[in-house]
């Protein structure tokens, strides 16, 4: 009996494209979270608690994780 090892990629090209899109969405979410600090440590900046950093950015990151999980679970053969 011959035992042939299958060499190739674990996923299809579609899965990798969706995975890259998910990683890009996660990166955008982390970029949205950045900033809002103060140059002077004695001065508090309320900008850190705005809508973009508290609501939008974490939602974008979670959507990115969802897209990434979808790319792993997607079966292109169906």
Coordinates of N, CA, C and O in Angstrom, one line a residue:
X1 N 0.8 -1.2 0.0 CA 0.0 0.0 0.0 C 0.9 1.2 0.0 O 1.8 1.3 0.8
X2 N 0.5 2.2 -0.8 CA 1.2 3.4 -0.9 C 0.5 4.5 -0.1 O -0.7 4.6 -0.1
X3 N 1.2 5.2 0.7 CA 0.7 6.2 1.6 C 1.2 7.5 1.0 O 2.3 7.9 1.2
X4 N 0.3 8.2 0.3 CA 0.7 9.5 -0.3 C 0.3 10.6 0.6 O -0.8 10.7 1.0
X5 N 1.3 11.5 0.9 CA 1.0 12.7 1.7 C 0.5 13.8 0.8 O 1.2 14.1 -0.2
X6 N -0.6 14.3 1.1 CA -1.2 15.4 0.4 C -0.5 16.7 0.8 O -0.6 17.1 1.9
X7 N 0.2 17.3 -0.1 CA 0.8 18.6 0.2 C 0.0 19.7 -0.4 O -0.5 19.6 -1.5
X8 N -0.3 20.7 0.4 CA -1.1 21.8 -0.1 C -1.6 22.7 1.1 O -1.1 22.5 2.2
X9 N -2.4 23.6 0.7 CA -2.9 24.5 1.8 C -4.1 23.9 2.5 O -4.8 23.1 2.0
X10 N -4.2 24.4 3.7 CA -5.3 23.9 4.6 C -6.7 24.4 4.1 O -7.6 23.6 4.2
X11 N -6.7 25.6 3.7 CA -8.0 26.2 3.3 C -7.9 26.6 1.8 O -6.9 26.5 1.2
X12 N -9.1 26.9 1.2 CA -9.1 27.4 -0.1 C -8.8 28.9 -0.2 O -8.7 29.6 0.8
X13 N -8.6 29.4 -1.4 CA -8.2 30.8 -1.6 C -9.3 31.7 -1.1 O -8.9 32.8 -0.5
X14 N -10.5 31.4 -1.2 CA -11.6 32.2 -0.7 C -11.5 32.4 0.8 O -11.7 33.5 1.3
X15 N -11.2 31.3 1.5 CA -11.0 31.4 3.0 C -9.9 32.4 3.4 O -10.0 33.2 4.3
X16 N -8.8 32.3 2.6 CA -7.7 33.2 2.9 C -8.0 34.7 2.7 O -7.6 35.6 3.4
X17 N -8.8 34.9 1.6 CA -9.2 36.3 1.3 C -10.1 36.8 2.4 O -10.0 38.0 2.8
X18 N -11.1 36.0 2.8 CA -12.0 36.5 3.9 C -11.2 36.7 5.2 O -11.4 37.6 6.0
X19 N -10.2 35.8 5.5 CA -9.4 35.9 6.6 C -8.6 37.3 6.6 O -8.5 38.0 7.6
X20 N -8.0 37.6 5.5 CA -7.3 38.9 5.4 C -8.2 40.1 5.6 O -7.8 41.1 6.2
X21 N -9.4 40.0 5.0 CA -10.4 41.1 5.2 C -10.7 41.2 6.7 O -10.8 42.3 7.3
X22 N -10.9 40.1 7.4 CA -11.2 40.1 8.9 C -10.0 40.7 9.7 O -10.3 41.5 10.6
X23 N -8.8 40.4 9.3 CA -7.7 41.0 10.0 C -7.6 42.5 9.7 O -7.2 43.2 10.6
X24 N -7.9 42.9 8.5 CA -7.9 44.3 8.2 C -9.0 45.1 9.0 O -8.7 46.2 9.5
X25 N -10.1 44.5 9.2 CA -11.2 45.1 10.0 C -10.8 45.2 11.4 O -11.0 46.2 12.1
X26 N -10.1 44.2 11.9 CA -9.6 44.2 13.3 C -8.6 45.4 13.5 O -8.6 46.1 14.4
X27 N -7.7 45.5 12.5 CA -6.7 46.6 12.5 C -7.3 47.9 12.5 O -6.9 48.8 13.2
X28 N -8.4 48.1 11.7 CA -9.1 49.4 11.6 C -9.7 49.7 13.0 O -9.7 50.8 13.5
X29 N -10.3 48.7 13.6 CA -10.9 48.9 15.0 C -9.9 49.3 16.0 O -10.1 50.2 16.8
X30 N -8.7 48.7 16.0 CA -7.6 49.2 16.9 C -7.1 50.6 16.6 O -6.8 51.3 17.5
X31 N -7.1 50.9 15.3 CA -6.7 52.3 14.9 C -7.7 53.3 15.4 O -7.4 54.4 15.9
X32 N -9.0 52.9 15.3 CA -10.1 53.8 15.9 C -10.0 54.0 17.4 O -10.4 55.0 17.9
X33 N -9.4 53.0 18.1 CA -9.3 53.1 19.5 C -8.2 54.0 19.9 O -8.2 54.5 21.1
X34 N -7.2 54.3 19.1 CA -6.0 55.0 19.5 C -6.3 56.5 19.7 O -7.3 57.0 19.2
X35 N -5.4 57.1 20.4 CA -5.5 58.6 20.6 C -6.3 58.9 21.8 O -6.7 58.0 22.6
X36 N -6.5 60.2 22.0 CA -7.3 60.7 23.1 C -6.6 60.9 24.4 O -7.1 61.3 25.4
X37 N -5.3 60.7 24.3 CA -4.5 60.9 25.5 C -4.2 62.4 25.7 O -4.5 63.3 24.9
X38 N -3.5 62.7 26.8 CA -3.1 64.1 27.1 C -1.6 64.1 27.2 O -0.9 63.2 27.6
X39 N -1.1 65.3 26.7 CA 0.4 65.5 26.8 C 0.9 65.7 28.2 O 2.0 65.4 28.6
X40 N 0.0 66.4 29.0 CA 0.3 66.7 30.4 C -0.4 65.7 31.3 O -1.6 65.6 31.3
X41 N 0.4 64.9 32.1 CA -0.3 63.9 32.9 C -1.2 64.5 34.0 O -2.0 63.8 34.6
X42 N -1.0 65.8 34.3 CA -1.9 66.4 35.3 C -3.2 66.9 34.8 O -4.0 67.4 35.6
X43 N -3.4 66.9 33.5 CA -4.6 67.4 32.8 C -5.4 66.2 32.3 O -4.8 65.4 31.5
X44 N -6.6 66.0 32.7 CA -7.5 64.9 32.2 C -8.2 65.3 31.0 O -8.7 66.4 30.9
X45 N -8.2 64.4 30.0 CA -8.8 64.7 28.7 C -10.0 63.9 28.5 O -9.9 62.6 28.5
X46 N -11.2 64.5 28.4 CA -12.5 63.8 28.3 C -12.6 63.1 26.9 O -13.5 62.3 26.7
X47 N -11.7 63.4 26.0 CA -11.8 62.9 24.7 C -11.6 61.3 24.6 O -12.1 60.7 23.7
X48 N -11.1 60.8 25.7 CA -10.9 59.3 25.7 C -12.2 58.6 25.9 O -12.3 57.4 25.5
X49 N -13.3 59.3 26.3 CA -14.6 58.6 26.5 C -15.6 59.0 25.4 O -16.8 58.9 25.6
X50 N -15.1 59.3 24.2 CA -16.1 59.7 23.2 C -16.6 58.4 22.5 O -16.2 57.3 22.8
X51 N -17.6 58.6 21.7 CA -18.4 57.5 21.0 C -17.4 56.6 20.2 O -17.6 55.4 20.2
X52 N -16.5 57.2 19.5 CA -15.6 56.4 18.6 C -14.8 55.4 19.4 O -14.6 54.2 19.0
X53 N -14.3 55.8 20.6 CA -13.4 54.9 21.4 C -14.2 53.9 22.3 O -13.7 52.8 22.5
X54 N -15.4 54.3 22.7 CA -16.1 53.5 23.6 C -17.1 52.5 22.9 O -17.2 51.4 23.4
X55 N -17.7 52.9 21.9 CA -18.7 52.1 21.2 C -18.3 51.6 19.8 O -18.4 50.4 19.5
X56 N -17.8 52.5 19.0 CA -17.6 52.1 17.6 C -16.4 51.2 17.4 O -16.5 50.1 16.8
X57 N -15.2 51.5 18.0 CA -14.0 50.7 17.8 C -14.2 49.3 18.4 O -13.8 48.4 17.6
X58 N -14.7 49.1 19.6 CA -14.8 47.7 20.0 C -15.8 46.9 19.2 O -15.7 45.7 18.9
X59 N -16.9 47.6 18.7 CA -17.8 46.9 17.8 C -17.2 46.5 16.5 O -17.4 45.4 16.0
X60 N -16.3 47.4 15.9 CA -15.6 47.0 14.7 C -14.6 45.9 14.9 O -14.5 45.0 14.1
X61 N -14.0 45.8 16.1 CA -13.0 44.7 16.4 C -13.8 43.4 16.5 O -13.4 42.4 16.0
X62 N -15.0 43.4 17.2 CA -15.8 42.2 17.3 C -16.3 41.7 16.0 O -16.3 40.5 15.7
X63 N -16.7 42.7 15.1 CA -17.1 42.3 13.7 C -15.9 41.6 13.0 O -16.1 40.6 12.3
X64 N -14.7 42.2 13.2 CA -13.5 41.6 12.5 C -13.3 40.2 13.0 O -12.9 39.3 12.3
X65 N -13.4 40.0 14.3 CA -13.2 38.6 14.9 C -14.3 37.7 14.3 O -14.0 36.5 14.0
X66 N -15.5 38.2 14.2 CA -16.6 37.4 13.6 C -16.3 37.0 12.2 O -16.5 35.8 11.8
X67 N -15.8 37.9 11.4 CA -15.4 37.6 10.0 C -14.3 36.6 9.9 O -14.3 35.7 9.1
X68 N -13.3 36.8 10.8 CA -12.2 35.8 10.9 C -12.6 34.4 11.2 O -12.2 33.4 10.6
X69 N -13.5 34.3 12.2 CA -14.0 33.0 12.6 C -14.9 32.4 11.5 O -14.8 31.2 11.2
X70 N -15.6 33.2 10.8 CA -16.4 32.7 9.6 C -15.5 32.2 8.5 O -15.7 31.2 7.9
X71 N -14.3 32.9 8.3 CA -13.4 32.4 7.3 C -12.8 31.1 7.6 O -12.5 30.3 6.7
X72 N -12.6 30.8 8.9 CA -12.1 29.5 9.3 C -13.1 28.4 9.2 O -12.8 27.3 8.8
X73 N -14.4 28.7 9.5 CA -15.4 27.7 9.5 C -16.1 27.5 8.1 O -16.7 26.5 7.9
X74 N -15.8 28.4 7.2 CA -16.5 28.3 5.9 C -15.9 27.1 5.1 O -14.7 27.0 5.0
X75 N -16.8 26.3 4.6 CA -16.4 25.2 3.8 C -16.8 25.5 2.3 O -17.9 25.4 1.9
X76 N -15.8 25.8 1.5 CA -16.1 26.2 0.1 C -16.5 25.0 -0.8 O -17.0 25.2 -1.9
X77 N -16.4 23.8 -0.3 CA -16.8 22.6 -1.1 C -18.3 22.4 -1.2 O -18.8 21.6 -1.9
X78 N -19.1 23.1 -0.3 CA -20.5 22.9 -0.2 C -21.2 23.8 -1.2 O -20.8 24.9 -1.5

